[in-house]
């Protein structure tokens, strides 16, 4: 099994790589330190499994959720395992709902990676022990209904980065009313009562790294990123 590792902490990556190279039939073929480097790597390096940190330095990709969505769409045959320090339930639900094959906390024992690899191919994703209790009820209908759409997530991220609703509307080529409704809808789904809570959520999703102005979401098509019922 050919594996690509993505993490911006070299010492952590070295430990994971050393472990995986001793797992039968596993071989690490590349290591990268940012989301953009991971996208470029996958375009040129055939692999069977990607093991990636959720929050890494990003330029063209706005946050971890968009990265997972991109990998799932462009490399659907590649298994995807996420490592994270995040423990915010709604973010974890979004990660699982993105179609990952495994979710581990970085505090989990390293043999959990071996268990995750052996679990690949099952219908349900493998959950590390740190998340099993937290997500023991699975992704039920109620949880799914509380997951914002990609465009709603984008609106929240841009707003938390200091953009006004009018600025966001101009950037996304939408009306101010539409953007305002998307922001309100997303905050309601996430149970966020004010802008302070919104800032904490966005920091958990993006790792406090936001996309520079002028960099469009090149990997999201209009059909994939907008709600079907969105007002234009």
Short mmCIF file of C-alpha atoms in Angstrom, two decimals, residues 78-205:
data_model
loop_
_atom_site.label_atom_id
_atom_site.label_comp_id
_atom_site.label_asym_id
_atom_site.label_seq_id
_atom_site.Cartn_x
_atom_site.Cartn_y
_atom_site.Cartn_z
CA UNK A 78 -7.87 6.90 -2.60
CA UNK A 79 -8.49 6.04 1.03
CA UNK A 80 -8.41 9.05 3.34
CA UNK A 81 -7.53 9.12 7.05
CA UNK A 82 -7.55 12.32 9.09
CA UNK A 83 -5.45 13.15 12.14
CA UNK A 84 -6.48 16.10 14.28
CA UNK A 85 -6.24 17.74 17.68
CA UNK A 86 -9.74 19.12 17.18
CA UNK A 87 -12.41 17.99 19.61
CA UNK A 88 -15.28 20.26 18.56
CA UNK A 89 -18.16 17.81 17.90
CA UNK A 90 -19.72 19.68 14.98
CA UNK A 91 -16.34 19.88 13.22
CA UNK A 92 -15.78 16.15 13.78
CA UNK A 93 -19.23 15.42 12.34
CA UNK A 94 -18.33 17.47 9.27
CA UNK A 95 -15.06 15.57 8.86
CA UNK A 96 -16.81 12.20 9.03
CA UNK A 97 -19.58 13.39 6.73
CA UNK A 98 -16.98 14.39 4.12
CA UNK A 99 -16.38 10.70 3.45
CA UNK A 100 -13.14 9.94 5.28
CA UNK A 101 -12.19 6.33 6.01
CA UNK A 102 -10.69 7.00 9.41
CA UNK A 103 -10.48 9.68 12.09
CA UNK A 104 -7.80 9.70 14.79
CA UNK A 105 -6.84 12.13 17.51
CA UNK A 106 -3.13 12.89 17.64
CA UNK A 107 -3.07 11.72 21.25
CA UNK A 108 -4.18 8.21 20.23
CA UNK A 109 -1.54 5.50 20.48
CA UNK A 110 0.34 5.05 17.21
CA UNK A 111 -0.79 1.40 16.77
CA UNK A 112 -4.24 2.88 16.10
CA UNK A 113 -2.91 3.71 12.64
CA UNK A 114 -2.38 0.00 12.02
CA UNK A 115 -5.93 -0.74 13.18
CA UNK A 116 -7.22 1.99 10.87
CA UNK A 117 -5.39 0.51 7.88
CA UNK A 118 -6.77 -2.97 8.61
CA UNK A 119 -10.25 -1.43 8.80
CA UNK A 120 -10.02 0.14 5.33
CA UNK A 121 -12.66 -1.20 2.96
CA UNK A 122 -15.38 -1.35 5.60
CA UNK A 123 -18.57 0.60 5.09
CA UNK A 124 -18.10 2.73 8.20
CA UNK A 125 -15.02 4.85 9.02
CA UNK A 126 -12.65 3.81 11.79
CA UNK A 127 -12.81 6.01 14.88
CA UNK A 128 -9.89 6.29 17.26
CA UNK A 129 -10.62 5.71 20.96
CA UNK A 130 -10.50 9.44 21.71
CA UNK A 131 -13.51 10.00 19.44
CA UNK A 132 -15.49 6.79 19.92
CA UNK A 133 -17.44 8.00 22.93
CA UNK A 134 -17.92 11.46 21.49
CA UNK A 135 -19.31 10.13 18.20
CA UNK A 136 -20.81 6.87 19.45
CA UNK A 137 -24.27 7.77 18.13
CA UNK A 138 -22.91 8.07 14.60
CA UNK A 139 -23.92 10.54 11.92
CA UNK A 140 -27.67 10.37 12.24
CA UNK A 141 -30.22 12.49 10.41
CA UNK A 142 -30.28 15.16 13.08
CA UNK A 143 -26.50 15.53 12.99
CA UNK A 144 -26.48 15.77 9.19
CA UNK A 145 -29.12 18.50 9.29
CA UNK A 146 -26.75 20.56 11.45
CA UNK A 147 -23.88 20.48 8.97
CA UNK A 148 -23.57 23.71 6.92
CA UNK A 149 -23.17 23.53 3.18
CA UNK A 150 -19.74 24.30 1.66
CA UNK A 151 -20.93 27.77 0.66
CA UNK A 152 -22.32 28.49 4.13
CA UNK A 153 -19.00 27.42 5.60
CA UNK A 154 -17.21 29.75 3.18
CA UNK A 155 -19.42 32.67 4.20
CA UNK A 156 -18.68 32.05 7.88
CA UNK A 157 -14.95 31.82 7.25
CA UNK A 158 -14.85 35.06 5.27
CA UNK A 159 -16.96 36.84 7.89
CA UNK A 160 -14.74 35.64 10.73
CA UNK A 161 -11.71 36.88 8.75
CA UNK A 162 -13.07 40.42 9.00
CA UNK A 163 -15.01 40.79 5.74
CA UNK A 164 -18.36 42.59 5.83
CA UNK A 165 -21.46 40.94 4.39
CA UNK A 166 -21.27 43.39 1.47
CA UNK A 167 -17.63 42.45 0.81
CA UNK A 168 -18.51 38.76 0.89
CA UNK A 169 -21.46 39.28 -1.44
CA UNK A 170 -19.22 41.04 -3.97
CA UNK A 171 -16.55 38.36 -3.73
CA UNK A 172 -19.02 35.51 -4.22
CA UNK A 173 -21.16 37.39 -6.76
CA UNK A 174 -24.26 37.03 -4.61
CA UNK A 175 -26.71 39.49 -3.10
CA UNK A 176 -26.16 40.79 0.42
CA UNK A 177 -29.50 39.24 1.39
CA UNK A 178 -28.38 35.81 0.19
CA UNK A 179 -25.09 36.02 2.08
CA UNK A 180 -26.86 37.21 5.23
CA UNK A 181 -29.30 34.30 5.04
CA UNK A 182 -26.44 31.83 4.52
CA UNK A 183 -24.58 33.20 7.54
CA UNK A 184 -27.68 33.03 9.74
CA UNK A 185 -28.55 29.52 8.53
CA UNK A 186 -25.05 28.20 9.16
CA UNK A 187 -24.83 29.73 12.64
CA UNK A 188 -28.22 28.23 13.53
CA UNK A 189 -27.13 24.78 12.33
CA UNK A 190 -23.93 25.01 14.36
CA UNK A 191 -25.63 26.38 17.47
CA UNK A 192 -23.49 29.52 17.41
CA UNK A 193 -25.12 32.36 19.29
CA UNK A 194 -22.77 35.24 18.54
CA UNK A 195 -19.69 36.32 16.63
CA UNK A 196 -17.30 35.26 19.42
CA UNK A 197 -18.53 31.67 19.16
CA UNK A 198 -18.32 31.97 15.37
CA UNK A 199 -14.66 32.99 15.62
CA UNK A 200 -13.87 29.96 17.77
CA UNK A 201 -15.57 27.64 15.31
CA UNK A 202 -13.74 29.08 12.31
CA UNK A 203 -10.42 28.82 14.14
CA UNK A 204 -11.13 25.14 14.82
CA UNK A 205 -11.92 24.50 11.16
#
